[in-house]
Amino acid sequence: MIVFENVDKWYGTYHALNNVNETIGKGEVVVICGPSGSGKSTLIRTVNRLEPIQKGRITIDGRDVNGADVNVNALRSGIGFVFQQFNLFPHLSVVRNVMLAPMRVHKVPEKTARETAMDLLDKVGLAHKADEFPPRLSGGQQQRVAIARALAMKPPVMLFDEPTSALDPELVGEVLNVMKQLASEGMTMLCVTHEMGFAREVADRVIFMDGGAVLERAAPEDFFQRPQHPRARKFVADIRH
Amino acid sequence: MQDIIAILRDYGLLLAIGQFPEGPIGGLALTLILALSGLLLSFPLSVLIGVGRISPNPAVARLAAAFVSVVRALPLLMLIFWAYFIVPLIIGQTVSGLTTVIVALVVYETAYLAEVVRAAILALPKGQVEASRSLGLSYVQTMKDIILPQALFNAIPSILNQFISLVKNTSVAYIISVDELTYAAYQVNAQLLTKPVEVYVILAATYFIICFSLNRLVKLVERRIHTSRQAPIAAEAAA
Ligand SMILES: Nc1ncnc2c1ncn2[C@@H]1O[C@H](COP(=O)(O)OP(=O)(O)OP(=O)(O)O)[C@@H](O)[C@H]1O
Ligand SMILES: [Mg+2]
């Protein structure tokens, strides 16, 4: 459903994505990993056009993301995006964070939006925090709200950019559990993460990037046990310490 | 000291509220009215210009920047002269000194407040816009629902500071005989002739008391805002 074809991206003269070709099928869970600066964030940010590309094509269900006829707001509303830093809206209560986009983008009536938001908060285990303000929640709770906020738009695809990297170790599990549940419900997911356990348990595939290029793609077990590319070997050794 | 008390006894009411209620309002009351209307009228304009300064549309951004840099390069007194001579030419009828002063103060204040608004927007984490746009909200919706509510709230202390300088700046209205505090003191002095020091001590003390108290208020508000919102996650720096 998401297809990258010969995608190249430059930041000025810096070649950030180098001829990326990937296909992510419907319902697939794909984990992207690689050293810092390898272009992982850049890659998933091109999917919802947070970053433009200079060459190649990215399509979702056959539609060119960068097509001239594409309404960028409509495009983005169908792609859930979860950030490393959560980026909740601190001036809105938790439930308002989740209600906002459906009300503004899909013109859902407030009452319906609230019901949906409460269901989603319940799903991520935070219905009791509905009226709190985000700065008063722990990082793990904030990230779960951020996932609920993205799900409120009922997107067929979810993108995660290191969703657990900013969390204290003891809070990582609660976020991964929500992600695992999503995966088991058949959500198409593209996740930048170094969580080996998560990748092994739920990912269909691991993509390894370095220097803006995809150097290896493999089943999680193969990737972590028998990485092929020398840089992938070094990377796997490093994250295992 | 006795002289000051005597002046206050004889002219205190005139300095405080002018001829009011028999005649037009003036003195300190008019000073505060000028400052307040200057702030309230320039506020919506400054939000437009401040947002315009960082507009993704380069023409809009350049126009807003030009307005700000031109106004900030001119003395307020000159804006008063301009308003005094130009506004009647534009609208084809004479305008009162009061209107002239308010127009000049609004133009002047809009430029400075616009910079306050712009700075407050730029101080927000970039992730706020990204999160909002990623949900599918438009640029305008993002500004209205996400960015401005946060930026303007954070800017309250700076806006109050602008109000303080506005209170002081209203004194230039004296040049076109608008009967605010400075002009009132000037007239009292003209009547007394022999007590300029006392009159201008009263004038200075009045400005000082008003602005000093407002300053304390700003400090209080700053502290309130600080505690009402803890920093939005220290991890931001790691992004
Ligand atoms: N806006 C930008 N302007 C210029 N260069 C950028 C920009 N964003 C990223 N880069 C560069 O592009 C490269 C890839 O960045 P990217 O953020 O995609 O890496 P990453 O794999 O996500 O790394 P990390 O694990 O640190 O998040 C880096 O060298 C980075 O410095
Ligand atoms: Mg990254």
Coordinates of C-alpha atoms and ligand atoms in Angstrom, one line a residue:
Chain A
M1 CA 0.0 0.0 0.0
I2 CA 3.0 2.4 0.6
V3 CA 5.5 2.2 -2.2
F4 CA 8.8 4.1 -2.5
E5 CA 10.2 4.1 -6.0
N6 CA 13.7 5.5 -6.6
V7 CA 13.3 8.1 -3.9
D8 CA 16.1 10.7 -3.5
K9 CA 16.1 13.6 -1.2
W10 CA 18.6 16.3 -0.5
Y11 CA 18.8 18.9 2.3
G12 CA 20.7 21.5 0.3
T13 CA 23.7 19.6 -1.0
Y14 CA 23.4 16.8 1.6
H15 CA 22.1 13.6 0.1
A16 CA 19.7 12.5 2.8
L17 CA 17.9 9.7 1.0
N18 CA 19.6 7.7 -1.7
N19 CA 17.5 5.8 -4.2
V20 CA 15.1 4.2 -1.7
N21 CA 12.9 1.4 -3.1
E22 CA 10.5 -0.2 -0.7
T23 CA 7.0 -1.7 -0.6
I24 CA 5.0 -1.9 2.5
G25 CA 1.9 -4.0 2.1
K26 CA -1.5 -3.5 3.8
G27 CA -1.4 -4.7 7.4
E28 CA 2.3 -5.1 7.4
V29 CA 4.4 -3.9 10.3
V30 CA 7.8 -2.7 9.2
V31 CA 10.6 -1.6 11.5
I32 CA 13.2 0.8 10.3
C33 CA 16.5 0.9 12.1
G34 CA 19.9 2.3 11.6
P35 CA 22.5 4.6 13.2
S36 CA 21.8 8.2 14.1
G37 CA 21.7 10.4 11.0
S38 CA 21.1 7.5 8.7
G39 CA 17.8 9.1 7.3
K40 CA 15.2 7.1 9.2
S41 CA 13.2 10.1 10.3
T42 CA 13.6 11.7 6.9
L43 CA 12.2 8.6 5.2
I44 CA 9.0 8.3 7.2
R45 CA 8.5 12.1 7.1
T46 CA 8.4 11.9 3.3
V47 CA 5.4 9.7 3.5
N48 CA 3.0 12.4 4.8
R49 CA 4.9 15.2 3.0
L50 CA 6.5 16.7 6.1
E51 CA 9.6 16.5 3.9
P52 CA 9.4 17.0 0.1
I53 CA 11.5 14.7 -2.1
Q54 CA 13.5 15.7 -5.2
K55 CA 13.4 12.5 -7.2
G56 CA 11.3 9.4 -7.4
R57 CA 7.8 8.7 -6.3
I58 CA 6.0 7.7 -3.1
T59 CA 2.5 6.3 -3.5
I60 CA -0.2 5.2 -1.0
D61 CA -2.7 2.9 -2.5
G62 CA -1.5 4.0 -5.9
R63 CA -1.9 7.7 -5.3
D64 CA 1.2 9.9 -5.6
V65 CA 1.7 11.6 -2.3
N66 CA 3.4 14.5 -4.0
G67 CA 0.9 14.7 -6.8
A68 CA -0.2 18.1 -7.8
D69 CA -3.9 17.2 -7.3
V70 CA -3.3 15.9 -3.8
N71 CA -4.8 17.9 -0.9
V72 CA -2.1 17.8 1.6
N73 CA -4.5 18.2 4.6
A74 CA -6.7 15.3 3.4
L75 CA -3.6 13.2 2.7
R76 CA -2.2 13.8 6.2
S77 CA -5.5 13.2 7.9
G78 CA -5.3 9.6 6.6
I79 CA -1.8 9.0 8.0
G80 CA -1.3 8.7 11.7
F81 CA 2.1 10.2 12.9
V82 CA 3.6 9.6 16.3
F83 CA 6.6 11.7 17.3
Q84 CA 9.5 11.0 19.5
Q85 CA 8.7 14.1 21.6
F86 CA 4.9 13.3 21.7
N87 CA 4.1 16.9 20.7
L88 CA 0.8 17.0 22.6
F89 CA -0.9 20.3 22.7
P90 CA -0.2 21.5 26.2
H91 CA -3.0 24.1 26.3
L92 CA -5.7 21.5 25.6
S93 CA -6.9 18.8 28.0
V94 CA -6.1 15.2 27.0
V95 CA -9.5 14.5 25.7
R96 CA -9.5 17.8 23.7
N97 CA -6.2 16.8 22.2
V98 CA -7.9 13.7 20.8
M99 CA -11.1 15.4 19.8
L100 CA -9.6 18.4 17.9
A101 CA -8.6 16.9 14.5
P102 CA -11.9 15.0 14.0
M103 CA -13.9 18.1 14.8
R104 CA -11.8 20.5 12.7
V105 CA -10.9 18.2 9.7
H106 CA -13.8 15.9 9.5
K107 CA -16.3 18.3 11.1
V108 CA -17.4 15.6 13.5
P109 CA -19.9 17.0 16.0
E110 CA -18.4 17.6 19.4
K111 CA -20.5 15.0 21.2
T112 CA -19.5 12.2 18.7
A113 CA -15.9 13.4 18.8
R114 CA -15.9 13.2 22.6
E115 CA -17.3 9.6 22.6
T116 CA -14.8 8.4 20.1
A117 CA -12.0 10.1 22.0
M118 CA -13.1 8.5 25.3
D119 CA -13.2 5.1 23.6
L120 CA -9.6 5.6 22.3
L121 CA -8.4 6.9 25.6
D122 CA -9.9 3.8 27.2
K123 CA -8.1 1.6 24.7
V124 CA -4.7 3.1 25.6
G125 CA -5.7 2.9 29.3
L126 CA -6.0 6.6 30.0
A127 CA -9.7 7.3 30.1
H128 CA -9.2 8.5 33.7
K129 CA -6.8 11.2 32.6
A130 CA -9.2 12.7 30.0
D131 CA -9.5 16.0 31.8
E132 CA -5.8 16.4 32.8
F133 CA -3.5 18.6 30.9
P134 CA -0.6 16.9 29.0
P135 CA 2.3 18.4 31.0
R136 CA 1.0 16.7 34.1
L137 CA 1.3 13.2 32.5
S138 CA 4.3 11.0 32.5
G139 CA 6.1 10.5 29.2
G140 CA 4.6 7.1 28.6
Q141 CA 1.1 8.4 29.3
Q142 CA 1.7 11.4 26.9
Q143 CA 2.9 9.1 24.2
R144 CA -0.2 6.9 24.6
V145 CA -2.4 10.0 24.3
A146 CA -0.5 10.9 21.2
I147 CA -1.3 7.5 19.7
A148 CA -4.9 7.9 20.6
R149 CA -4.9 11.4 19.0
A150 CA -3.5 9.9 15.8
L151 CA -6.0 7.0 15.8
A152 CA -8.9 9.4 16.2
M153 CA -8.7 10.2 12.5
K154 CA -9.1 6.5 11.8
P155 CA -6.0 6.4 9.6
P156 CA -5.3 3.2 7.7
V157 CA -1.6 3.7 8.2
M158 CA 0.4 4.7 11.3
L159 CA 4.0 6.1 11.2
F160 CA 6.1 6.1 14.4
D161 CA 9.3 8.0 14.7
E162 CA 11.2 6.6 17.7
P163 CA 8.1 6.6 19.9
T164 CA 9.9 5.3 22.9
S165 CA 13.3 6.9 22.6
A166 CA 12.4 9.9 24.9
L167 CA 11.0 7.7 27.6
D168 CA 12.5 6.4 30.8
P169 CA 13.1 2.7 30.4
E170 CA 10.3 1.7 32.8
L171 CA 7.8 3.5 30.6
V172 CA 8.7 2.0 27.3
G173 CA 6.7 -1.2 27.8
E174 CA 3.3 0.6 28.2
V175 CA 3.8 2.3 24.8
L176 CA 5.0 -0.8 23.1
N177 CA 2.0 -2.7 24.4
V178 CA -0.3 -0.3 22.7
M179 CA 1.6 -0.6 19.5
K180 CA 1.6 -4.3 19.7
Q181 CA -2.2 -4.3 20.1
L182 CA -2.5 -2.0 17.1
A183 CA -0.4 -4.4 15.1
S184 CA -2.5 -7.4 16.1
E185 CA -5.6 -5.5 14.9
G186 CA -4.1 -5.4 11.4
M187 CA -2.9 -1.8 11.3
T188 CA -0.3 -1.0 8.6
M189 CA 2.7 0.4 10.6
L190 CA 6.0 1.9 9.7
C191 CA 8.1 2.2 12.9
V192 CA 11.5 3.8 13.4
T193 CA 12.6 2.0 16.5
H194 CA 15.6 0.2 18.0
E195 CA 13.4 -1.9 20.3
M196 CA 14.6 -5.3 19.3
G197 CA 11.9 -7.1 21.4
F198 CA 9.1 -5.2 19.6
A199 CA 10.6 -5.9 16.2
R200 CA 11.0 -9.6 16.9
E201 CA 7.5 -10.0 18.3
V202 CA 5.4 -8.0 15.8
A203 CA 7.4 -6.8 12.8
D204 CA 7.0 -8.6 9.5
R205 CA 10.2 -7.0 8.3
V206 CA 13.2 -5.0 9.4
I207 CA 14.7 -2.4 7.1
F208 CA 18.3 -1.3 7.9
M209 CA 19.4 2.2 6.7
D210 CA 22.7 3.9 6.7
G211 CA 23.9 7.0 4.9
G212 CA 20.4 7.6 3.4
A213 CA 20.3 4.2 1.7
V214 CA 18.5 1.0 2.6
L215 CA 21.3 -1.5 3.0
E216 CA 19.4 -4.6 4.2
R217 CA 15.8 -5.9 4.6
A218 CA 15.1 -9.1 6.4
A219 CA 12.8 -10.9 8.7
P220 CA 13.4 -9.7 12.3
E221 CA 14.9 -13.0 13.4
D222 CA 17.3 -13.1 10.5
F223 CA 18.3 -9.5 10.8
F224 CA 19.1 -9.6 14.5
Q225 CA 20.7 -13.1 14.4
R226 CA 22.4 -13.0 11.0
P227 CA 22.9 -9.5 9.7
Q228 CA 24.5 -9.6 6.3
H229 CA 25.9 -6.1 5.5
P230 CA 29.0 -5.2 7.4
R231 CA 27.4 -2.0 8.7
A232 CA 24.3 -3.9 9.8
R233 CA 26.5 -6.3 11.7
K234 CA 28.2 -3.5 13.5
F235 CA 24.9 -1.8 14.2
V236 CA 23.4 -5.0 15.7
A237 CA 26.5 -5.6 17.8
D238 CA 26.3 -2.0 19.0
I239 CA 22.6 -2.1 20.1
R240 CA 23.3 -5.4 21.9
H241 CA 26.3 -3.8 23.5
Chain B
M1 CA 6.4 69.8 50.1
Q2 CA 3.7 72.2 51.2
D3 CA 3.7 73.7 47.8
I4 CA 3.1 70.3 46.3
I5 CA 0.3 69.6 48.6
A6 CA -1.3 73.0 47.8
I7 CA -1.0 72.3 44.1
L8 CA -2.5 68.9 44.5
R9 CA -5.4 70.4 46.5
D10 CA -6.1 73.1 43.9
Y11 CA -5.3 71.2 40.7
G12 CA -5.4 67.5 41.8
L13 CA -8.8 66.9 40.3
L14 CA -7.8 68.6 37.0
L15 CA -4.7 66.5 36.8
A16 CA -6.6 63.4 37.5
I17 CA -9.7 63.7 35.3
G18 CA -9.5 67.0 33.5
Q19 CA -12.8 69.0 33.3
F20 CA -14.9 65.9 33.7
P21 CA -17.8 65.7 34.3
E22 CA -18.6 69.3 33.3
G23 CA -16.2 69.3 30.3
P24 CA -14.1 66.7 28.4
I25 CA -12.3 64.1 30.3
G26 CA -8.5 64.7 30.6
G27 CA -5.5 64.3 32.8
L28 CA -4.4 60.9 34.1
A29 CA -7.8 59.4 33.2
L30 CA -7.2 60.4 29.5
T31 CA -3.7 59.1 29.6
L32 CA -5.0 55.7 30.7
I33 CA -7.8 55.8 28.2
L34 CA -5.3 56.6 25.4
A35 CA -2.9 53.8 26.5
L36 CA -5.7 51.3 26.8
S37 CA -7.4 52.0 23.5
G38 CA -4.0 52.1 21.9
L39 CA -3.3 48.6 23.2
L40 CA -6.8 47.1 22.5
L41 CA -6.9 48.5 18.9
S42 CA -3.4 47.6 18.0
F43 CA -3.7 44.0 19.5
P44 CA -5.7 42.4 16.6
L45 CA -3.7 44.3 14.0
S46 CA -0.4 43.2 15.6
V47 CA -1.6 39.5 15.6
L48 CA -2.2 39.9 11.8
I49 CA 1.1 41.6 11.2
G50 CA 3.0 39.2 13.5
V51 CA 1.6 36.2 11.8
G52 CA 2.2 37.8 8.5
R53 CA 5.9 38.3 9.3
I54 CA 6.4 34.5 9.4
S55 CA 3.9 33.7 6.7
P56 CA 5.0 31.0 4.2
N57 CA 3.8 33.5 1.5
P58 CA 6.9 35.6 0.8
A59 CA 4.9 38.6 -0.5
V60 CA 2.9 38.7 2.8
A61 CA 6.0 38.2 4.9
R62 CA 7.9 41.0 3.1
L63 CA 5.0 43.4 3.3
A64 CA 4.6 42.8 7.1
A65 CA 8.3 43.2 7.6
A66 CA 8.4 46.4 5.7
F67 CA 5.6 47.9 7.8
V68 CA 7.4 46.9 11.0
S69 CA 10.8 48.2 10.0
V70 CA 9.5 51.5 8.7
V71 CA 7.4 52.2 11.8
R72 CA 10.2 51.1 14.2
A73 CA 12.6 53.4 12.4
L74 CA 10.4 56.5 13.1
P75 CA 10.0 58.5 16.3
L76 CA 6.5 58.4 17.7
L77 CA 6.4 62.1 17.6
M78 CA 6.8 62.0 13.9
L79 CA 3.9 59.6 13.5
I80 CA 1.8 62.1 15.5
F81 CA 2.7 64.8 13.0
W82 CA 2.0 62.5 10.1
A83 CA -1.4 61.5 11.5
Y84 CA -2.1 65.1 12.3
F85 CA -1.6 66.2 8.7
I86 CA -2.2 63.1 6.7
V87 CA -5.3 61.6 8.2
P88 CA -7.5 64.7 7.4
L89 CA -6.1 64.6 3.8
I90 CA -7.0 60.9 3.4
I91 CA -10.5 61.0 4.9
G92 CA -11.3 64.5 3.7
Q93 CA -12.3 66.1 7.0
T94 CA -10.7 67.4 10.1
V95 CA -10.2 65.0 12.9
S96 CA -9.9 65.7 16.6
G97 CA -6.5 65.7 18.4
L98 CA -7.7 62.7 20.3
T99 CA -8.3 60.6 17.1
T100 CA -5.0 61.7 15.8
V101 CA -3.1 60.5 18.8
I102 CA -5.0 57.2 18.9
V103 CA -4.2 56.6 15.2
A104 CA -0.5 57.3 15.8
L105 CA -0.3 55.2 18.9
V106 CA -2.0 52.3 17.2
V107 CA 0.3 52.4 14.2
Y108 CA 3.3 52.7 16.5
E109 CA 2.2 50.0 18.9
T110 CA 1.1 47.6 16.2
A111 CA 4.7 47.4 14.9
Y112 CA 6.1 46.7 18.4
L113 CA 3.4 44.3 19.4
A114 CA 3.7 42.4 16.1
E115 CA 7.3 41.7 17.0
V116 CA 6.2 40.4 20.4
V117 CA 3.6 38.1 18.8
R118 CA 6.2 36.9 16.2
A119 CA 8.8 36.1 18.9
A120 CA 6.2 34.3 21.0
I121 CA 5.2 32.1 18.0
L122 CA 8.8 31.4 17.1
A123 CA 9.5 30.4 20.8
L124 CA 7.0 27.5 20.6
P125 CA 8.5 24.0 19.8
K126 CA 8.5 23.3 16.1
G127 CA 6.7 20.0 16.9
Q128 CA 3.5 21.8 17.7
V129 CA 3.0 22.9 14.1
E130 CA 4.2 19.5 12.8
A131 CA 1.8 17.6 15.0
S132 CA -1.1 19.8 14.1
R133 CA -0.4 19.7 10.3
S134 CA 0.2 15.9 10.5
L135 CA -3.3 15.5 11.9
G136 CA -4.6 17.2 8.7
L137 CA -5.3 20.7 10.2
S138 CA -4.8 23.5 7.7
Y139 CA -2.3 26.3 8.2
V140 CA -5.1 28.7 9.3
Q141 CA -6.6 26.1 11.7
T142 CA -3.2 25.4 13.1
M143 CA -2.6 29.1 13.8
K144 CA -6.0 29.6 15.3
D145 CA -6.3 26.5 17.5
I146 CA -2.7 25.5 18.3
I147 CA -0.2 28.3 17.8
L148 CA -1.9 31.6 18.7
P149 CA -3.6 30.4 21.9
Q150 CA -0.2 29.2 23.3
A151 CA 1.9 32.1 21.9
L152 CA -0.5 34.9 23.0
F153 CA -0.8 33.3 26.5
N154 CA 3.0 33.2 26.9
A155 CA 3.2 36.7 25.6
I156 CA 1.0 38.3 28.3
P157 CA 4.0 39.7 30.3
S158 CA 5.5 41.2 27.2
I159 CA 2.1 42.7 26.2
L160 CA 1.8 44.2 29.6
N161 CA 5.3 45.7 29.2
Q162 CA 4.2 47.2 26.0
F163 CA 1.3 48.7 27.8
I164 CA 3.6 50.3 30.3
S165 CA 5.7 52.0 27.6
L166 CA 2.4 53.0 25.9
V167 CA 1.4 54.8 29.1
K168 CA 4.6 56.8 29.0
N169 CA 4.4 57.4 25.2
T170 CA 0.9 59.0 25.5
S171 CA 2.7 62.0 26.8
V172 CA 3.7 63.1 23.3
A173 CA 0.0 63.9 22.8
Y174 CA 0.8 67.1 24.6
I175 CA 2.4 68.4 21.4
I176 CA -1.0 68.7 19.7
S177 CA -2.7 69.9 22.9
V178 CA -4.6 66.8 23.8
D179 CA -5.4 67.2 27.4
E180 CA -3.7 64.1 28.9
L181 CA -1.6 64.1 32.0
T182 CA 1.5 65.8 30.6
Y183 CA -0.5 68.5 28.9
A184 CA -2.6 69.1 32.0
A185 CA 0.6 69.5 34.1
Y186 CA 2.0 71.9 31.4
Q187 CA -1.2 74.0 31.7
V188 CA -1.1 74.0 35.5
N189 CA 2.5 75.1 35.3
A190 CA 1.5 77.9 32.9
Q191 CA -1.1 79.2 35.3
L192 CA 1.2 79.0 38.4
L193 CA 4.3 80.3 36.6
T194 CA 6.5 80.1 39.7
K195 CA 6.3 76.5 40.6
P196 CA 7.7 74.4 37.7
V197 CA 9.7 72.1 39.9
E198 CA 6.8 71.2 42.1
V199 CA 4.5 70.7 39.1
Y200 CA 6.9 68.5 37.3
V201 CA 7.7 66.5 40.4
I202 CA 4.0 65.7 40.7
L203 CA 4.0 64.7 37.0
A204 CA 7.0 62.5 37.3
A205 CA 5.7 60.9 40.5
T206 CA 2.4 60.1 38.9
Y207 CA 4.0 58.3 35.9
F208 CA 6.4 56.5 38.2
I209 CA 3.7 55.2 40.5
I210 CA 1.5 54.0 37.6
C211 CA 4.4 52.3 35.7
F212 CA 6.1 50.9 38.8
S213 CA 2.8 49.3 40.0
L214 CA 2.2 47.9 36.5
N215 CA 5.8 46.5 36.5
R216 CA 5.1 44.7 39.8
L217 CA 1.9 43.3 38.2
V218 CA 4.0 42.0 35.3
K219 CA 6.3 40.2 37.6
L220 CA 3.4 38.6 39.4
V221 CA 1.8 37.5 36.1
E222 CA 5.1 36.2 34.9
R223 CA 5.4 34.0 38.0
R224 CA 1.8 32.8 37.6
I225 CA 2.3 31.8 34.0
H226 CA 5.6 30.1 34.9
T227 CA 4.0 27.9 37.5
S228 CA 0.7 27.3 35.6
R229 CA 2.7 25.5 32.9
Q230 CA 5.8 23.6 33.6
A231 CA 8.3 23.6 30.8
P232 CA 6.8 21.4 28.0
I233 CA 9.1 18.4 28.5
A234 CA 12.8 18.9 28.8
A235 CA 13.4 16.2 26.2
E236 CA 12.6 18.8 23.5
A237 CA 16.2 19.7 23.5
A238 CA 17.2 16.2 22.5
A239 CA 15.1 16.3 19.3
Ligands
LIG1 N1 16.1 20.0 8.1 C1 17.3 19.5 7.8 N2 18.2 20.3 7.2 C2 19.4 19.8 6.9 N3 19.8 18.6 7.2 C3 19.0 17.8 7.8 C4 17.7 18.2 8.2 N4 17.0 17.2 8.8 C5 17.9 16.2 8.9 N5 19.1 16.5 8.3 C6 20.3 15.7 8.1 O1 19.9 14.5 7.4 C7 20.5 13.3 7.9 C8 19.4 12.3 8.3 O2 18.6 12.9 9.3 P1 17.5 12.0 10.0 O3 16.9 12.9 11.0 O4 16.6 11.5 9.0 O5 18.3 10.8 10.7 P2 17.8 9.7 11.7 O6 18.2 8.4 11.0 O7 16.3 9.9 12.0 O8 18.7 9.9 12.9 P3 18.3 9.8 14.5 O9 18.5 8.4 14.9 O10 19.4 10.7 15.1 O11 16.9 10.4 14.7 C9 21.3 13.8 9.1 O12 22.6 13.9 8.7 C10 20.8 15.2 9.4 O13 21.8 16.0 10.0
MG2 MG 15.3 10.4 13.7

